[in-house]
Amino acid sequence: MLWPDHCVQDIQGSDFHSDLITKNADLIIRKGFRPEIDSYSAFFENDQSTPTGLEGYLKTRGIKTIYLCGLALDFCVYFSAVDGAKLGFEVFVIKDACKAIDLEGSLASSLDEMNSKGVSIITSSALLS
């Protein structure tokens, strides 16, 4: 599915939120820059063969667990979570830090699918305990 243009580079709406502190970030992954293909996963373009570089970056640093949140829970977060689990990461999705589109039941379907693939769905309060 190709979505309407959104988060287009160099225009308002594609910037990080002004309250997000990125100055200490080691890496910012850019995805979805090819107009002929959507890009949901943080690990691969939708052709499932073009990597973004995130897997290599995490593995060279010995990172084995990832926590995901963002937009949209039932598309980009979902595909990133499932790909992360397939690649051998322990994956947690922070549900209350996400927003879904919920297109024709896509939210329930994606949550079920993530659970079946070993992704843990948690809330932000679980991180504080």
Short mmCIF file of N, CA and C in Angstrom, two decimals, residues 2-127:
data_model
loop_
_atom_site.label_atom_id
_atom_site.label_comp_id
_atom_site.label_asym_id
_atom_site.label_seq_id
_atom_site.Cartn_x
_atom_site.Cartn_y
_atom_site.Cartn_z
N LEU A 2 0.63 2.16 -0.89
CA LEU A 2 1.33 3.44 -0.88
C LEU A 2 0.43 4.47 -0.22
N TRP A 3 0.96 5.15 0.79
CA TRP A 3 0.22 6.17 1.52
C TRP A 3 0.39 7.52 0.85
N PRO A 4 -0.46 8.46 1.14
CA PRO A 4 -0.23 9.82 0.63
C PRO A 4 1.11 10.33 1.16
N ASP A 5 1.71 11.26 0.45
CA ASP A 5 2.98 11.83 0.90
C ASP A 5 2.85 12.33 2.33
N HIS A 6 3.83 12.00 3.17
CA HIS A 6 3.87 12.47 4.55
C HIS A 6 5.32 12.43 5.02
N CYS A 7 5.65 13.28 5.95
CA CYS A 7 7.02 13.38 6.48
C CYS A 7 8.04 13.52 5.36
N VAL A 8 7.75 14.39 4.41
CA VAL A 8 8.64 14.61 3.27
C VAL A 8 9.86 15.39 3.73
N GLN A 9 11.04 14.91 3.33
CA GLN A 9 12.29 15.55 3.74
C GLN A 9 12.27 17.04 3.47
N ASP A 10 12.84 17.77 4.41
CA ASP A 10 13.07 19.21 4.30
C ASP A 10 11.81 20.06 4.27
N ILE A 11 10.67 19.50 4.69
CA ILE A 11 9.48 20.34 4.84
C ILE A 11 8.94 20.16 6.26
N GLN A 12 8.15 21.14 6.70
CA GLN A 12 7.60 21.04 8.03
C GLN A 12 6.74 19.78 8.13
N GLY A 13 6.83 19.13 9.24
CA GLY A 13 6.12 17.87 9.43
C GLY A 13 7.07 16.69 9.40
N SER A 14 8.24 16.89 8.85
CA SER A 14 9.22 15.80 8.83
C SER A 14 10.26 15.98 9.93
N ASP A 15 10.25 17.12 10.59
CA ASP A 15 11.22 17.39 11.65
C ASP A 15 10.88 16.60 12.90
N PHE A 16 11.90 16.33 13.70
CA PHE A 16 11.67 15.77 15.02
C PHE A 16 10.91 16.79 15.87
N HIS A 17 10.15 16.33 16.82
CA HIS A 17 9.45 17.24 17.74
C HIS A 17 10.49 18.11 18.44
N SER A 18 10.16 19.36 18.65
CA SER A 18 11.11 20.32 19.23
C SER A 18 11.56 19.93 20.64
N ASP A 19 10.78 19.14 21.36
CA ASP A 19 11.16 18.72 22.70
C ASP A 19 12.06 17.48 22.71
N LEU A 20 12.22 16.84 21.56
CA LEU A 20 13.06 15.65 21.48
C LEU A 20 14.53 16.07 21.40
N ILE A 21 15.32 15.55 22.31
CA ILE A 21 16.74 15.90 22.36
C ILE A 21 17.51 14.90 21.50
N THR A 22 18.07 15.36 20.40
CA THR A 22 18.79 14.48 19.49
C THR A 22 20.30 14.76 19.45
N LYS A 23 20.77 15.77 20.17
CA LYS A 23 22.18 16.14 20.08
C LYS A 23 23.13 15.04 20.52
N ASN A 24 22.66 14.13 21.37
CA ASN A 24 23.51 13.03 21.82
C ASN A 24 23.27 11.74 21.06
N ALA A 25 22.46 11.79 20.02
CA ALA A 25 22.16 10.59 19.24
C ALA A 25 23.42 10.14 18.48
N ASP A 26 23.67 8.84 18.51
CA ASP A 26 24.79 8.28 17.75
C ASP A 26 24.42 8.04 16.30
N LEU A 27 23.13 7.78 16.04
CA LEU A 27 22.70 7.42 14.70
C LEU A 27 21.25 7.82 14.50
N ILE A 28 20.95 8.36 13.36
CA ILE A 28 19.57 8.62 12.96
C ILE A 28 19.37 7.90 11.64
N ILE A 29 18.42 6.96 11.62
CA ILE A 29 18.14 6.17 10.42
C ILE A 29 17.16 6.94 9.55
N ARG A 30 17.47 7.06 8.29
CA ARG A 30 16.58 7.68 7.31
C ARG A 30 15.98 6.56 6.47
N LYS A 31 14.68 6.57 6.34
CA LYS A 31 14.02 5.53 5.54
C LYS A 31 12.90 6.16 4.75
N GLY A 32 12.42 5.44 3.75
CA GLY A 32 11.30 5.94 2.96
C GLY A 32 11.66 7.07 2.02
N PHE A 33 12.86 7.06 1.52
CA PHE A 33 13.29 8.13 0.64
C PHE A 33 13.14 7.80 -0.84
N ARG A 34 12.66 6.60 -1.13
CA ARG A 34 12.42 6.22 -2.53
C ARG A 34 10.92 6.34 -2.81
N PRO A 35 10.52 7.21 -3.72
CA PRO A 35 9.09 7.47 -3.94
C PRO A 35 8.30 6.29 -4.48
N GLU A 36 8.96 5.29 -5.04
CA GLU A 36 8.23 4.17 -5.63
C GLU A 36 7.94 3.05 -4.64
N ILE A 37 8.45 3.15 -3.42
CA ILE A 37 8.21 2.09 -2.45
C ILE A 37 8.07 2.71 -1.05
N ASP A 38 7.04 2.28 -0.33
CA ASP A 38 6.90 2.72 1.06
C ASP A 38 7.93 2.00 1.91
N SER A 39 8.14 2.52 3.07
CA SER A 39 9.14 1.94 3.97
C SER A 39 8.58 1.96 5.37
N TYR A 40 8.18 0.81 5.87
CA TYR A 40 7.59 0.74 7.20
C TYR A 40 8.64 0.38 8.26
N SER A 41 9.42 -0.63 8.02
CA SER A 41 10.35 -1.15 9.01
C SER A 41 11.57 -0.25 9.17
N ALA A 42 12.07 -0.17 10.39
CA ALA A 42 13.33 0.54 10.64
C ALA A 42 14.53 -0.30 10.19
N PHE A 43 14.29 -1.58 9.87
CA PHE A 43 15.38 -2.47 9.47
C PHE A 43 15.50 -2.67 7.96
N PHE A 44 14.37 -2.67 7.24
CA PHE A 44 14.39 -2.94 5.80
C PHE A 44 13.39 -2.05 5.07
N GLU A 45 13.69 -1.76 3.83
CA GLU A 45 12.68 -1.16 2.96
C GLU A 45 11.62 -2.23 2.72
N ASN A 46 10.47 -1.86 2.17
CA ASN A 46 9.38 -2.82 1.98
C ASN A 46 9.69 -3.92 0.98
N ASP A 47 10.79 -3.80 0.24
CA ASP A 47 11.18 -4.91 -0.64
C ASP A 47 11.77 -6.06 0.18
N GLN A 48 11.94 -5.85 1.49
CA GLN A 48 12.47 -6.84 2.43
C GLN A 48 13.89 -7.29 2.09
N SER A 49 14.59 -6.56 1.23
CA SER A 49 15.97 -6.93 0.93
C SER A 49 16.93 -5.76 1.07
N THR A 50 16.43 -4.53 1.03
CA THR A 50 17.30 -3.36 1.16
C THR A 50 17.36 -2.97 2.64
N PRO A 51 18.52 -3.19 3.27
CA PRO A 51 18.63 -2.87 4.69
C PRO A 51 18.82 -1.37 4.92
N THR A 52 18.41 -0.92 6.09
CA THR A 52 18.62 0.49 6.47
C THR A 52 19.96 0.70 7.17
N GLY A 53 20.57 -0.38 7.62
CA GLY A 53 21.83 -0.29 8.38
C GLY A 53 21.63 -0.43 9.88
N LEU A 54 20.38 -0.42 10.34
CA LEU A 54 20.12 -0.48 11.78
C LEU A 54 20.58 -1.80 12.40
N GLU A 55 20.32 -2.90 11.74
CA GLU A 55 20.72 -4.20 12.29
C GLU A 55 22.22 -4.23 12.56
N GLY A 56 23.02 -3.87 11.57
CA GLY A 56 24.47 -3.88 11.73
C GLY A 56 24.94 -2.94 12.82
N TYR A 57 24.35 -1.78 12.87
CA TYR A 57 24.70 -0.80 13.89
C TYR A 57 24.46 -1.37 15.29
N LEU A 58 23.29 -1.95 15.51
CA LEU A 58 22.96 -2.49 16.84
C LEU A 58 23.84 -3.69 17.18
N LYS A 59 24.03 -4.59 16.24
CA LYS A 59 24.79 -5.80 16.53
C LYS A 59 26.26 -5.51 16.76
N THR A 60 26.85 -4.55 16.06
CA THR A 60 28.26 -4.23 16.30
C THR A 60 28.47 -3.60 17.67
N ARG A 61 27.42 -3.08 18.26
CA ARG A 61 27.49 -2.50 19.59
C ARG A 61 27.02 -3.47 20.68
N GLY A 62 26.70 -4.70 20.29
CA GLY A 62 26.31 -5.71 21.25
C GLY A 62 24.92 -5.53 21.83
N ILE A 63 24.08 -4.75 21.15
CA ILE A 63 22.72 -4.51 21.63
C ILE A 63 21.85 -5.70 21.25
N LYS A 64 21.17 -6.26 22.24
CA LYS A 64 20.35 -7.45 22.01
C LYS A 64 18.87 -7.21 22.28
N THR A 65 18.55 -6.10 22.95
CA THR A 65 17.18 -5.78 23.32
C THR A 65 16.82 -4.41 22.76
N ILE A 66 15.65 -4.31 22.14
CA ILE A 66 15.20 -3.01 21.63
C ILE A 66 13.80 -2.71 22.15
N TYR A 67 13.56 -1.43 22.37
CA TYR A 67 12.26 -0.92 22.80
C TYR A 67 11.77 0.01 21.70
N LEU A 68 10.56 -0.22 21.23
CA LEU A 68 10.01 0.55 20.12
C LEU A 68 8.75 1.30 20.55
N CYS A 69 8.58 2.48 19.98
CA CYS A 69 7.36 3.25 20.15
C CYS A 69 7.26 4.20 18.97
N GLY A 70 6.11 4.80 18.77
CA GLY A 70 5.97 5.79 17.70
C GLY A 70 4.72 5.62 16.87
N LEU A 71 4.82 6.09 15.64
CA LEU A 71 3.73 6.08 14.67
C LEU A 71 4.12 5.17 13.52
N ALA A 72 3.33 4.45 13.01
CA ALA A 72 2.03 4.02 13.48
C ALA A 72 2.19 2.62 14.03
N LEU A 73 1.56 2.37 15.17
CA LEU A 73 1.71 1.09 15.86
C LEU A 73 1.42 -0.10 14.94
N ASP A 74 0.41 0.01 14.12
CA ASP A 74 -0.02 -1.11 13.29
C ASP A 74 0.66 -1.16 11.92
N PHE A 75 1.60 -0.29 11.68
CA PHE A 75 2.35 -0.34 10.42
C PHE A 75 3.86 -0.22 10.69
N CYS A 76 4.40 0.97 10.84
CA CYS A 76 5.84 1.13 11.00
C CYS A 76 6.38 0.46 12.26
N VAL A 77 5.72 0.65 13.39
CA VAL A 77 6.17 0.02 14.63
C VAL A 77 6.04 -1.50 14.50
N TYR A 78 4.91 -1.94 13.97
CA TYR A 78 4.68 -3.38 13.78
C TYR A 78 5.78 -4.02 12.92
N PHE A 79 6.01 -3.47 11.74
CA PHE A 79 7.02 -4.06 10.84
C PHE A 79 8.41 -4.01 11.46
N SER A 80 8.74 -2.94 12.16
CA SER A 80 10.04 -2.85 12.83
C SER A 80 10.16 -3.90 13.92
N ALA A 81 9.10 -4.09 14.69
CA ALA A 81 9.12 -5.07 15.78
C ALA A 81 9.27 -6.49 15.24
N VAL A 82 8.49 -6.83 14.23
CA VAL A 82 8.54 -8.18 13.66
C VAL A 82 9.91 -8.42 13.02
N ASP A 83 10.42 -7.45 12.28
CA ASP A 83 11.75 -7.62 11.68
C ASP A 83 12.82 -7.74 12.75
N GLY A 84 12.72 -6.93 13.80
CA GLY A 84 13.69 -7.02 14.89
C GLY A 84 13.69 -8.40 15.53
N ALA A 85 12.51 -8.95 15.77
CA ALA A 85 12.41 -10.30 16.34
C ALA A 85 12.99 -11.33 15.38
N LYS A 86 12.69 -11.20 14.08
CA LYS A 86 13.23 -12.14 13.08
C LYS A 86 14.76 -12.10 13.06
N LEU A 87 15.31 -10.92 13.32
CA LEU A 87 16.76 -10.76 13.30
C LEU A 87 17.43 -11.17 14.60
N GLY A 88 16.63 -11.63 15.57
CA GLY A 88 17.19 -12.16 16.80
C GLY A 88 17.23 -11.21 17.98
N PHE A 89 16.64 -10.05 17.86
CA PHE A 89 16.59 -9.12 18.98
C PHE A 89 15.44 -9.48 19.91
N GLU A 90 15.59 -9.17 21.19
CA GLU A 90 14.46 -9.22 22.11
C GLU A 90 13.75 -7.88 21.93
N VAL A 91 12.47 -7.92 21.59
CA VAL A 91 11.76 -6.71 21.19
C VAL A 91 10.60 -6.43 22.14
N PHE A 92 10.54 -5.18 22.59
CA PHE A 92 9.44 -4.68 23.41
C PHE A 92 8.81 -3.50 22.69
N VAL A 93 7.50 -3.51 22.57
CA VAL A 93 6.76 -2.36 22.03
C VAL A 93 6.04 -1.69 23.19
N ILE A 94 6.28 -0.39 23.35
CA ILE A 94 5.67 0.38 24.43
C ILE A 94 4.35 0.93 23.89
N LYS A 95 3.28 0.20 24.15
CA LYS A 95 1.99 0.46 23.51
C LYS A 95 1.43 1.85 23.79
N ASP A 96 1.54 2.33 25.02
CA ASP A 96 0.96 3.64 25.33
C ASP A 96 1.83 4.80 24.85
N ALA A 97 2.95 4.50 24.22
CA ALA A 97 3.79 5.52 23.59
C ALA A 97 3.68 5.44 22.07
N CYS A 98 2.62 4.79 21.60
CA CYS A 98 2.36 4.61 20.17
C CYS A 98 0.97 5.13 19.83
N LYS A 99 0.76 5.35 18.57
CA LYS A 99 -0.57 5.68 18.04
C LYS A 99 -0.75 4.84 16.79
N ALA A 100 -1.93 4.22 16.69
CA ALA A 100 -2.23 3.35 15.55
C ALA A 100 -3.12 4.07 14.54
N ILE A 101 -3.14 3.55 13.34
CA ILE A 101 -4.07 4.01 12.31
C ILE A 101 -5.37 3.22 12.42
N ASP A 102 -5.26 1.95 12.69
CA ASP A 102 -6.37 1.01 12.83
C ASP A 102 -7.27 1.01 11.60
N LEU A 103 -6.69 0.65 10.49
CA LEU A 103 -7.37 0.57 9.22
C LEU A 103 -7.97 -0.83 9.07
N GLU A 104 -9.29 -0.93 9.13
CA GLU A 104 -10.00 -2.20 8.94
C GLU A 104 -9.48 -3.30 9.85
N GLY A 105 -9.29 -2.98 11.14
CA GLY A 105 -8.86 -3.97 12.11
C GLY A 105 -7.35 -4.20 12.17
N SER A 106 -6.58 -3.33 11.55
CA SER A 106 -5.14 -3.54 11.49
C SER A 106 -4.47 -3.50 12.86
N LEU A 107 -5.04 -2.76 13.81
CA LEU A 107 -4.43 -2.69 15.14
C LEU A 107 -4.49 -4.06 15.83
N ALA A 108 -5.68 -4.63 15.94
CA ALA A 108 -5.82 -5.93 16.60
C ALA A 108 -4.99 -6.99 15.90
N SER A 109 -5.01 -6.98 14.59
CA SER A 109 -4.25 -7.94 13.81
C SER A 109 -2.75 -7.81 14.07
N SER A 110 -2.26 -6.58 14.09
CA SER A 110 -0.82 -6.38 14.29
C SER A 110 -0.40 -6.77 15.70
N LEU A 111 -1.23 -6.46 16.70
CA LEU A 111 -0.90 -6.86 18.07
C LEU A 111 -0.86 -8.37 18.21
N ASP A 112 -1.83 -9.07 17.63
CA ASP A 112 -1.84 -10.54 17.65
C ASP A 112 -0.61 -11.11 16.97
N GLU A 113 -0.28 -10.55 15.82
CA GLU A 113 0.87 -11.04 15.05
C GLU A 113 2.18 -10.80 15.79
N MET A 114 2.32 -9.62 16.40
CA MET A 114 3.54 -9.35 17.16
C MET A 114 3.67 -10.34 18.31
N ASN A 115 2.58 -10.57 19.04
CA ASN A 115 2.61 -11.54 20.14
C ASN A 115 3.01 -12.91 19.65
N SER A 116 2.48 -13.34 18.52
CA SER A 116 2.78 -14.67 18.00
C SER A 116 4.23 -14.80 17.53
N LYS A 117 4.87 -13.68 17.27
CA LYS A 117 6.26 -13.70 16.79
C LYS A 117 7.26 -13.37 17.90
N GLY A 118 6.77 -13.36 19.15
CA GLY A 118 7.68 -13.18 20.28
C GLY A 118 7.95 -11.76 20.70
N VAL A 119 7.21 -10.81 20.17
CA VAL A 119 7.37 -9.41 20.56
C VAL A 119 6.55 -9.19 21.84
N SER A 120 7.14 -8.54 22.83
CA SER A 120 6.44 -8.24 24.08
C SER A 120 5.80 -6.87 23.98
N ILE A 121 4.51 -6.81 24.30
CA ILE A 121 3.77 -5.54 24.31
C ILE A 121 3.70 -5.10 25.76
N ILE A 122 4.24 -3.91 26.06
CA ILE A 122 4.27 -3.42 27.43
C ILE A 122 3.74 -1.99 27.47
N THR A 123 3.61 -1.46 28.67
CA THR A 123 3.26 -0.05 28.84
C THR A 123 4.45 0.68 29.43
N SER A 124 4.44 1.99 29.34
CA SER A 124 5.56 2.78 29.85
C SER A 124 5.72 2.59 31.35
N SER A 125 4.64 2.33 32.08
CA SER A 125 4.76 2.11 33.52
C SER A 125 5.61 0.88 33.84
N ALA A 126 5.63 -0.10 32.93
CA ALA A 126 6.45 -1.29 33.14
C ALA A 126 7.94 -0.95 33.13
N LEU A 127 8.29 0.11 32.43
CA LEU A 127 9.70 0.53 32.37
C LEU A 127 10.15 1.19 33.66
#
